[in-house]
Amino acid sequence: MPISALSAEEVWDGTFPAADENAAYSGGSGLQEDPYLISTAEDLAQLSVNTNEIPDYTVDKYFKQTADIILNSPDVFARDEKGYITGIAEGKTANAWTPIGNHFYFTNSFCGNYDGAGHAVRGIYIETEVDYQGLFGYINNGSVSRLGIEDSFIFGWSWVGGVIGYNDEALVKNSNNTGTVSGETYVGGVIGYSSFSVITSLYNSGAVSGNESIGGLVGYNHQTLLTNSYNNGEIYGADSIGGLVGYNFYSTVKSCYNIGSVSGETGVGGVVGKEEKSMVINTYYLSACVPDATNYSGTALSDSEMQLKESFAGFDFVNVWAIESSTGYAYPQLIINLDPNLGEPSAVWDGTVADGFAVGTGSKDDPYLIQTAEELAFLAFSVADGNTYYDKYFKLENDIVLNNTSAKYWILNASKWTPIG
């Protein structure tokens, strides 16, 4: 449904509920196999309140978003000639968002696991001089995946990001931002500050600005691995301004690229603004995007070179990346974000699970024989149900093919596997 077609009832009314440790959300129990379902803005607001007010509320809990969530209608925002959001439109008011998780007490950081399931949160409005701003303010030992931030305006002081303000010892993957993100220090399109984390498959196309440590993806990268990600939004500030990372400290950036314009006064780079004891591997930037560079980490390419697979040494163009001109975007993009219709059928195993093992008793002399994908799936689901198979023996009788990896963009239409254990 086009955003313009949304009814008033589908846009959040700005109300935050009272904290409720027994909140039911739209379903689920919070377990990995039965996550709490975040289906409405009211569910998301409840998660914010509970995280910020109930100590350790999100520890070992799982949440899954089931639909796009609209916090503000797009018409409340003013935009510049390039389409970037610049604030609230004249005569309009907006619902202000309170980030999920804060740093006032570590017990009130977000420590759970949030799966956006390919959905977006739209219309986030934050305009404050308070630290730790984003959809999530502070994450510690948690995870965020498959989540998009769109049509949003996020302005804070320090540790400001479209998805996460401060990311500590967490996994963030398959997430993106297209909104405007701004602050004073440690500002990133996706993550403001990332520490001791793994972050992968991200992109930003929003405008990102600030004073110091400003990056298209991450403002300050501290002992963090950033892979398979890109930026095409405008990045500008004063000191430590990078197309991907503002300041890279004891961290690695690998298999990424930037084509967004980058401007600053000191410490300016197409990939990284400033760095200390860090590595940039197989990472590229559009040479024209940063005319006043002082840091040359990464490989500069021309616009025509940026549109050729051959230019991107180290990129996986089978499982991760694609250059697909039919989408109207001429540069590499992540396969996982493509329309599934662009991919060929790849599933060999259709997801069926066997009723048991056809051969064997599980002893050392007579092991269970795994002969088919269905039997292998039975083992996975049986273990997930609590069967440990203590002291049992298994033997793989032959090669088992779950998906045809030679199919074009095979991961788009693949059968998903549940790990054994």
Tab-separated table of C-alpha atoms in Angstrom:
chain	number	residue	atom	x	y	z
A	1	MET	CA	0.000	0.000	0.000
A	2	PRO	CA	1.430	3.439	-0.860
A	3	ILE	CA	2.212	5.494	2.229
A	4	SER	CA	-0.103	8.236	0.982
A	5	ALA	CA	-2.988	5.783	1.128
A	6	LEU	CA	-2.616	5.149	4.864
A	7	SER	CA	-5.655	5.934	6.949
A	8	ALA	CA	-5.405	7.981	10.128
A	9	GLU	CA	-5.943	4.819	12.169
A	10	GLU	CA	-2.776	3.268	10.744
A	11	VAL	CA	-0.488	6.079	11.917
A	12	TRP	CA	0.635	6.075	15.553
A	13	ASP	CA	-1.158	8.569	17.810
A	14	GLY	CA	2.014	9.312	19.796
A	15	THR	CA	0.860	7.646	23.017
A	16	PHE	CA	3.265	5.647	25.171
A	17	PRO	CA	1.531	3.116	27.445
A	18	ALA	CA	2.412	2.351	31.047
A	19	ALA	CA	5.147	-0.205	31.626
A	20	ASP	CA	3.742	-3.726	31.735
A	21	GLU	CA	6.015	-6.683	32.410
A	22	ASN	CA	3.233	-9.004	31.249
A	23	ALA	CA	2.485	-7.167	28.005
A	24	ALA	CA	1.073	-9.555	25.413
A	25	TYR	CA	1.981	-7.496	22.327
A	26	SER	CA	0.253	-8.934	19.237
A	27	GLY	CA	1.138	-12.473	20.215
A	28	GLY	CA	4.011	-14.726	21.142
A	29	SER	CA	5.752	-15.589	24.377
A	30	GLY	CA	9.186	-14.048	23.809
A	31	LEU	CA	10.947	-17.352	23.204
A	32	GLN	CA	13.200	-17.908	20.203
A	33	GLU	CA	10.696	-20.309	18.673
A	34	ASP	CA	7.729	-18.102	19.632
A	35	PRO	CA	8.856	-14.455	19.607
A	36	TYR	CA	6.726	-11.564	20.747
A	37	LEU	CA	5.002	-10.169	17.656
A	38	ILE	CA	5.462	-6.462	17.010
A	39	SER	CA	2.628	-5.698	14.602
A	40	THR	CA	1.609	-2.142	15.471
A	41	ALA	CA	3.075	1.163	16.605
A	42	GLU	CA	1.456	0.488	19.966
A	43	ASP	CA	3.465	-2.732	20.271
A	44	LEU	CA	6.666	-0.855	19.443
A	45	ALA	CA	5.872	1.876	21.982
A	46	GLN	CA	5.217	-0.783	24.623
A	47	LEU	CA	8.621	-2.309	23.894
A	48	SER	CA	10.252	1.103	24.310
A	49	VAL	CA	8.594	1.751	27.658
A	50	ASN	CA	9.228	-1.730	29.020
A	51	THR	CA	12.890	-1.690	27.990
A	52	ASN	CA	13.497	1.743	29.482
A	53	GLU	CA	11.601	1.244	32.742
A	54	ILE	CA	11.804	-2.455	33.691
A	55	PRO	CA	15.337	-3.616	34.599
A	56	ASP	CA	16.659	-6.462	32.423
A	57	TYR	CA	13.288	-6.712	30.676
A	58	THR	CA	14.652	-7.769	27.278
A	59	VAL	CA	17.335	-10.230	28.422
A	60	ASP	CA	16.991	-13.468	26.429
A	61	LYS	CA	13.762	-12.291	24.813
A	62	TYR	CA	12.938	-12.413	21.109
A	63	PHE	CA	10.805	-9.989	19.109
A	64	LYS	CA	9.621	-10.176	15.501
A	65	GLN	CA	8.055	-7.370	13.486
A	66	THR	CA	5.179	-8.554	11.308
A	67	ALA	CA	4.276	-5.398	9.354
A	68	ASP	CA	5.559	-1.952	8.429
A	69	ILE	CA	4.991	0.469	11.300
A	70	ILE	CA	4.199	4.159	10.738
A	71	LEU	CA	5.039	6.560	13.565
A	72	ASN	CA	4.363	9.731	11.547
A	73	SER	CA	2.808	10.387	8.166
A	74	PRO	CA	5.376	11.498	5.570
A	75	ASP	CA	3.552	14.781	5.009
A	76	VAL	CA	4.582	16.108	8.441
A	77	PHE	CA	8.177	16.429	7.224
A	78	ALA	CA	9.821	19.169	5.151
A	79	ARG	CA	12.288	18.104	2.462
A	80	ASP	CA	15.052	19.781	0.493
A	81	GLU	CA	15.438	19.755	-3.279
A	82	LYS	CA	17.156	16.357	-3.122
A	83	GLY	CA	14.364	14.795	-1.114
A	84	TYR	CA	16.232	14.637	2.201
A	85	ILE	CA	14.095	15.380	5.248
A	86	THR	CA	15.125	18.628	6.958
A	87	GLY	CA	12.662	18.755	9.848
A	88	ILE	CA	8.975	19.338	10.490
A	89	ALA	CA	6.975	21.043	7.752
A	90	GLU	CA	5.521	24.452	8.536
A	91	GLY	CA	2.214	24.170	10.335
A	92	LYS	CA	2.685	20.468	11.103
A	93	THR	CA	3.285	18.609	14.355
A	94	ALA	CA	4.883	15.211	14.815
A	95	ASN	CA	4.859	12.374	17.313
A	96	ALA	CA	8.226	12.304	19.090
A	97	TRP	CA	9.851	8.900	19.520
A	98	THR	CA	11.649	7.687	22.649
A	99	PRO	CA	14.398	5.219	21.686
A	100	ILE	CA	14.257	1.591	22.785
A	101	GLY	CA	16.960	1.192	25.435
A	102	ASN	CA	18.985	3.816	27.272
A	103	HIS	CA	22.365	4.195	28.941
A	104	PHE	CA	21.209	5.663	32.216
A	105	TYR	CA	21.411	2.146	33.635
A	106	PHE	CA	22.873	-0.840	31.792
A	107	THR	CA	19.889	-2.850	32.995
A	108	ASN	CA	17.706	-0.715	30.741
A	109	SER	CA	19.638	-1.237	27.526
A	110	PHE	CA	18.066	-3.459	24.872
A	111	CYS	CA	19.561	-6.922	25.395
A	112	GLY	CA	17.098	-8.928	23.320
A	113	ASN	CA	16.882	-10.042	19.719
A	114	TYR	CA	14.827	-8.003	17.263
A	115	ASP	CA	13.954	-9.422	13.846
A	116	GLY	CA	12.416	-6.857	11.530
A	117	ALA	CA	11.540	-9.679	9.114
A	118	GLY	CA	12.047	-7.387	6.131
A	119	HIS	CA	9.699	-4.682	7.395
A	120	ALA	CA	10.322	-0.985	8.020
A	121	VAL	CA	9.667	1.537	10.745
A	122	ARG	CA	8.681	4.797	9.063
A	123	GLY	CA	8.308	8.328	10.260
A	124	ILE	CA	10.597	8.342	13.309
A	125	TYR	CA	10.849	11.885	14.668
A	126	ILE	CA	13.521	12.747	17.226
A	127	GLU	CA	14.790	16.280	17.817
A	128	THR	CA	16.697	16.639	21.074
A	129	GLU	CA	20.110	17.445	22.535
A	130	VAL	CA	20.101	14.172	24.486
A	131	ASP	CA	22.556	11.324	23.769
A	132	TYR	CA	21.786	7.799	22.509
A	133	GLN	CA	19.207	8.424	19.819
A	134	GLY	CA	17.774	6.193	17.081
A	135	LEU	CA	14.990	3.637	16.878
A	136	PHE	CA	17.128	1.851	19.465
A	137	GLY	CA	19.076	4.063	21.840
A	138	TYR	CA	21.450	1.568	23.433
A	139	ILE	CA	21.918	-2.122	22.642
A	140	ASN	CA	24.075	-4.407	24.760
A	141	ASN	CA	24.566	-8.103	23.962
A	142	GLY	CA	21.546	-8.161	21.674
A	143	SER	CA	20.852	-8.371	17.955
A	144	VAL	CA	18.925	-6.540	15.251
A	145	SER	CA	18.270	-7.969	11.803
A	146	ARG	CA	16.220	-7.442	8.629
A	147	LEU	CA	15.011	-3.976	9.597
A	148	GLY	CA	14.605	-0.763	7.619
A	149	ILE	CA	14.235	2.844	8.797
A	150	GLU	CA	12.457	5.080	6.282
A	151	ASP	CA	11.040	8.630	6.007
A	152	SER	CA	12.538	9.649	9.340
A	153	PHE	CA	14.266	12.618	10.988
A	154	ILE	CA	16.597	11.761	13.850
A	155	PHE	CA	18.521	14.570	15.557
A	156	GLY	CA	20.396	13.995	18.813
A	157	TRP	CA	23.631	15.007	20.520
A	158	SER	CA	26.100	12.093	20.679
A	159	TRP	CA	25.744	8.419	19.799
A	160	VAL	CA	23.085	8.906	17.140
A	161	GLY	CA	22.086	6.431	14.406
A	162	GLY	CA	19.139	5.647	12.187
A	163	VAL	CA	18.733	2.161	13.623
A	164	ILE	CA	20.931	2.227	16.757
A	165	GLY	CA	22.576	5.018	18.713
A	166	TYR	CA	25.083	2.884	20.653
A	167	ASN	CA	25.750	-0.727	19.716
A	168	ASP	CA	27.771	-2.733	22.259
A	169	GLU	CA	28.745	-6.394	21.789
A	170	ALA	CA	25.866	-7.016	19.416
A	171	LEU	CA	25.121	-8.486	16.007
A	172	VAL	CA	23.469	-6.199	13.472
A	173	LYS	CA	22.710	-7.452	9.974
A	174	ASN	CA	20.520	-6.905	6.927
A	175	SER	CA	19.375	-3.474	8.091
A	176	ASN	CA	19.243	-0.044	6.480
A	177	ASN	CA	18.354	3.604	6.818
A	178	THR	CA	16.978	6.076	4.277
A	179	GLY	CA	16.115	8.874	6.714
A	180	THR	CA	18.033	11.953	7.854
A	181	VAL	CA	20.383	11.465	10.809
A	182	SER	CA	22.171	14.351	12.508
A	183	GLY	CA	23.981	15.126	15.748
A	184	GLU	CA	27.159	16.472	17.314
A	185	THR	CA	29.489	13.453	17.666
A	186	TYR	CA	29.403	9.733	16.870
A	187	VAL	CA	26.726	9.927	14.210
A	188	GLY	CA	26.091	7.199	11.627
A	189	GLY	CA	23.424	6.475	9.059
A	190	VAL	CA	22.749	3.077	10.619
A	191	ILE	CA	24.758	3.036	13.886
A	192	GLY	CA	26.212	5.968	15.787
A	193	TYR	CA	28.846	4.068	17.775
A	194	SER	CA	29.651	0.360	17.508
A	195	SER	CA	31.882	-1.470	19.981
A	196	PHE	CA	33.055	-5.112	20.055
A	197	SER	CA	30.425	-6.083	17.494
A	198	VAL	CA	29.850	-7.706	14.122
A	199	ILE	CA	27.790	-5.697	11.649
A	200	THR	CA	27.051	-6.853	8.124
A	201	SER	CA	24.793	-6.333	5.117
A	202	LEU	CA	23.841	-2.742	5.910
A	203	TYR	CA	23.165	0.236	3.693
A	204	ASN	CA	22.389	3.906	4.096
A	205	SER	CA	20.922	6.303	1.549
A	206	GLY	CA	19.954	9.087	3.955
A	207	ALA	CA	21.773	12.346	4.685
A	208	VAL	CA	24.107	12.108	7.686
A	209	SER	CA	25.657	15.162	9.328
A	210	GLY	CA	27.352	16.371	12.479
A	211	ASN	CA	30.577	17.738	13.868
A	212	GLU	CA	32.958	14.880	14.708
A	213	SER	CA	33.092	11.143	13.899
A	214	ILE	CA	30.398	11.106	11.236
A	215	GLY	CA	29.986	8.121	8.890
A	216	GLY	CA	27.589	6.887	6.253
A	217	LEU	CA	27.119	3.625	8.130
A	218	VAL	CA	28.885	4.032	11.484
A	219	GLY	CA	30.108	7.181	13.201
A	220	TYR	CA	32.737	5.526	15.413
A	221	ASN	CA	33.792	1.916	14.867
A	222	HIS	CA	35.537	0.426	17.928
A	223	GLN	CA	36.870	-3.132	17.666
A	224	THR	CA	34.064	-3.969	15.263
A	225	LEU	CA	33.960	-5.930	12.011
A	226	LEU	CA	31.936	-4.240	9.251
A	227	THR	CA	31.357	-6.283	6.087
A	228	ASN	CA	29.261	-6.400	2.914
A	229	SER	CA	27.708	-2.967	3.295
A	230	TYR	CA	27.432	0.304	1.375
A	231	ASN	CA	26.478	3.954	1.503
A	232	ASN	CA	25.060	6.232	-1.177
A	233	GLY	CA	23.789	9.054	1.033
A	234	GLU	CA	25.401	12.474	1.537
A	235	ILE	CA	27.795	12.724	4.484
A	236	TYR	CA	29.097	16.011	5.857
A	237	GLY	CA	30.632	17.449	9.009
A	238	ALA	CA	33.858	18.896	10.404
A	239	ASP	CA	36.340	16.297	11.713
A	240	SER	CA	36.628	12.534	11.058
A	241	ILE	CA	34.109	12.312	8.245
A	242	GLY	CA	33.930	9.079	6.233
A	243	GLY	CA	31.741	7.642	3.521
A	244	LEU	CA	31.355	4.465	5.559
A	245	VAL	CA	32.965	5.102	8.956
A	246	GLY	CA	33.881	8.397	10.591
A	247	TYR	CA	36.577	7.065	12.938
A	248	ASN	CA	37.807	3.473	12.626
A	249	PHE	CA	39.592	2.314	15.798
A	250	TYR	CA	41.103	-1.190	16.011
A	251	SER	CA	38.417	-2.281	13.547
A	252	THR	CA	38.066	-3.852	10.110
A	253	VAL	CA	36.024	-2.726	7.122
A	254	LYS	CA	35.795	-5.427	4.468
A	255	SER	CA	33.950	-5.838	1.159
A	256	CYS	CA	32.103	-2.524	1.325
A	257	TYR	CA	31.753	0.551	-0.882
A	258	ASN	CA	30.656	4.179	-0.893
A	259	ILE	CA	29.330	6.379	-3.698
A	260	GLY	CA	27.823	9.113	-1.512
A	261	SER	CA	29.388	12.567	-1.401
A	262	VAL	CA	31.637	13.220	1.595
A	263	SER	CA	32.669	16.666	2.807
A	264	GLY	CA	34.431	17.925	5.906
A	265	GLU	CA	37.314	20.020	7.179
A	266	THR	CA	39.852	17.551	8.611
A	267	GLY	CA	40.081	13.785	8.475
A	268	VAL	CA	37.944	13.222	5.388
A	269	GLY	CA	37.814	10.003	3.367
A	270	GLY	CA	35.692	8.163	0.844
A	271	VAL	CA	35.706	5.134	3.152
A	272	VAL	CA	37.086	6.202	6.544
A	273	GLY	CA	37.652	9.707	7.906
A	274	LYS	CA	40.337	8.829	10.437
A	275	GLU	CA	41.688	5.491	11.606
A	276	GLU	CA	43.974	3.962	14.184
A	277	LYS	CA	45.394	0.428	14.015
A	278	SER	CA	42.599	-0.670	11.695
A	279	MET	CA	42.224	-2.452	8.365
A	280	VAL	CA	40.294	-1.641	5.201
A	281	ILE	CA	40.097	-4.684	2.918
A	282	ASN	CA	38.548	-4.977	-0.559
A	283	THR	CA	36.632	-1.757	-0.036
A	284	TYR	CA	35.979	0.907	-2.673
A	285	TYR	CA	34.727	4.438	-3.139
A	286	LEU	CA	33.746	6.712	-5.992
A	287	SER	CA	36.722	8.990	-6.537
A	288	ALA	CA	34.535	11.977	-7.441
A	289	CYS	CA	32.536	11.732	-4.206
A	290	VAL	CA	35.293	13.124	-2.009
A	291	PRO	CA	37.223	15.912	-3.771
A	292	ASP	CA	39.011	17.088	-0.608
A	293	ALA	CA	40.069	13.745	0.850
A	294	THR	CA	42.837	13.540	3.439
A	295	ASN	CA	42.474	9.800	4.092
A	296	TYR	CA	42.834	7.468	1.133
A	297	SER	CA	41.993	4.098	2.697
A	298	GLY	CA	40.181	1.899	0.217
A	299	THR	CA	40.389	1.901	-3.554
A	300	ALA	CA	39.155	4.850	-5.594
A	301	LEU	CA	37.164	3.980	-8.729
A	302	SER	CA	35.568	5.982	-11.507
A	303	ASP	CA	31.816	5.944	-11.966
A	304	SER	CA	32.048	3.520	-14.885
A	305	GLU	CA	34.338	1.226	-12.881
A	306	MET	CA	31.881	1.260	-9.975
A	307	GLN	CA	29.326	-0.386	-12.279
A	308	LEU	CA	31.494	-3.404	-13.182
A	309	LYS	CA	31.754	-6.624	-11.180
A	310	GLU	CA	35.381	-6.931	-12.237
A	311	SER	CA	36.257	-3.815	-10.255
A	312	PHE	CA	35.262	-5.313	-6.910
A	313	ALA	CA	37.938	-7.827	-5.963
A	314	GLY	CA	36.852	-9.819	-2.920
A	315	PHE	CA	33.113	-9.284	-3.444
A	316	ASP	CA	30.949	-12.432	-3.486
A	317	PHE	CA	28.710	-11.965	-6.533
A	318	VAL	CA	27.069	-15.380	-6.067
A	319	ASN	CA	25.761	-15.297	-2.522
A	320	VAL	CA	25.918	-11.661	-1.392
A	321	TRP	CA	26.186	-9.029	-4.128
A	322	ALA	CA	24.518	-8.320	-7.478
A	323	ILE	CA	24.695	-5.657	-10.145
A	324	GLU	CA	21.164	-5.735	-11.505
A	325	SER	CA	20.454	-2.949	-13.990
A	326	SER	CA	16.762	-3.844	-14.205
A	327	THR	CA	16.254	-2.321	-10.745
A	328	GLY	CA	17.363	1.119	-11.935
A	329	TYR	CA	20.418	1.074	-9.657
A	330	ALA	CA	23.668	0.626	-11.564
A	331	TYR	CA	25.973	-0.210	-8.651
A	332	PRO	CA	26.340	-3.319	-6.472
A	333	GLN	CA	23.471	-4.053	-4.151
A	334	LEU	CA	22.771	-6.801	-1.663
A	335	ILE	CA	20.998	-9.801	-3.159
A	336	ILE	CA	18.919	-10.213	-0.028
A	337	ASN	CA	17.208	-6.881	-0.802
A	338	LEU	CA	16.266	-7.725	-4.390
A	339	ASP	CA	12.775	-8.638	-5.547
A	340	PRO	CA	12.492	-12.461	-5.315
A	341	ASN	CA	11.054	-12.454	-8.841
A	342	LEU	CA	14.528	-11.561	-10.117
A	343	GLY	CA	15.870	-14.862	-8.841
A	344	GLU	CA	15.522	-18.304	-10.363
A	345	PRO	CA	13.841	-21.151	-8.446
A	346	SER	CA	16.526	-22.742	-6.303
A	347	ALA	CA	14.864	-24.938	-3.700
A	348	VAL	CA	15.623	-28.634	-4.123
A	349	TRP	CA	14.287	-29.595	-0.721
A	350	ASP	CA	10.715	-28.308	-0.333
A	351	GLY	CA	10.788	-28.030	3.448
A	352	THR	CA	9.107	-31.372	4.129
A	353	VAL	CA	10.149	-33.113	7.357
A	354	ALA	CA	10.270	-36.916	7.659
A	355	ASP	CA	8.440	-38.767	10.438
A	356	GLY	CA	11.654	-40.432	11.581
A	357	PHE	CA	14.726	-42.306	10.385
A	358	ALA	CA	13.987	-45.129	7.963
A	359	VAL	CA	17.089	-47.159	8.810
A	360	GLY	CA	19.084	-47.721	11.992
A	361	THR	CA	18.605	-47.837	15.743
A	362	GLY	CA	21.144	-45.181	16.710
A	363	SER	CA	23.703	-47.549	18.202
A	364	LYS	CA	27.388	-47.464	17.296
A	365	ASP	CA	27.000	-50.667	15.277
A	366	ASP	CA	23.670	-49.659	13.751
A	367	PRO	CA	23.630	-45.865	13.402
A	368	TYR	CA	20.680	-43.868	12.154
A	369	LEU	CA	21.196	-43.457	8.425
A	370	ILE	CA	20.543	-39.979	7.046
A	371	GLN	CA	19.596	-40.612	3.431
A	372	THR	CA	17.389	-37.662	2.483
A	373	ALA	CA	16.926	-33.971	3.163
A	374	GLU	CA	13.653	-34.837	4.868
A	375	GLU	CA	15.452	-37.088	7.366
A	376	LEU	CA	18.101	-34.454	7.994
A	377	ALA	CA	15.317	-31.954	8.652
A	378	PHE	CA	13.701	-34.416	11.064
A	379	LEU	CA	16.932	-34.489	13.059
A	380	ALA	CA	17.046	-30.686	13.195
A	381	PHE	CA	13.419	-30.308	14.267
A	382	SER	CA	13.671	-33.184	16.750
A	383	VAL	CA	16.663	-31.609	18.475
A	384	ALA	CA	14.863	-28.253	18.528
A	385	ASP	CA	11.984	-29.999	20.316
A	386	GLY	CA	14.332	-31.113	23.088
A	387	ASN	CA	15.577	-34.528	21.957
A	388	THR	CA	19.329	-34.543	22.700
A	389	TYR	CA	20.028	-37.965	21.140
A	390	TYR	CA	22.547	-38.579	23.900
A	391	ASP	CA	25.004	-41.347	23.012
A	392	LYS	CA	23.332	-41.917	19.638
A	393	TYR	CA	25.167	-42.383	16.346
A	394	PHE	CA	24.330	-41.057	12.891
A	395	LYS	CA	25.762	-41.690	9.449
A	396	LEU	CA	25.276	-39.574	6.342
A	397	GLU	CA	24.714	-42.015	3.494
A	398	ASN	CA	25.098	-39.617	0.576
A	399	ASP	CA	25.354	-35.980	-0.422
A	400	ILE	CA	22.216	-33.984	0.366
A	401	VAL	CA	21.321	-30.892	-1.641
A	402	LEU	CA	18.941	-28.445	0.002
A	403	ASN	CA	19.178	-25.664	-2.588
A	404	ASN	CA	20.645	-25.237	-6.044
A	405	THR	CA	23.349	-22.635	-5.527
A	406	SER	CA	23.982	-22.334	-9.260
A	407	ALA	CA	20.566	-20.710	-9.787
A	408	LYS	CA	20.607	-16.946	-10.315
A	409	TYR	CA	20.304	-15.127	-6.957
A	410	TRP	CA	19.584	-18.493	-5.418
A	411	ILE	CA	19.160	-17.202	-1.856
A	412	LEU	CA	16.038	-15.229	-2.832
A	413	ASN	CA	13.943	-18.356	-3.347
A	414	ALA	CA	15.809	-20.876	-1.242
A	415	SER	CA	14.369	-23.196	1.377
A	416	LYS	CA	15.467	-21.968	4.791
A	417	TRP	CA	17.298	-24.369	7.060
A	418	THR	CA	16.916	-24.776	10.825
A	419	PRO	CA	20.309	-25.557	12.397
A	420	ILE	CA	20.756	-28.843	14.234
A	421	GLY	CA	21.121	-27.825	17.854
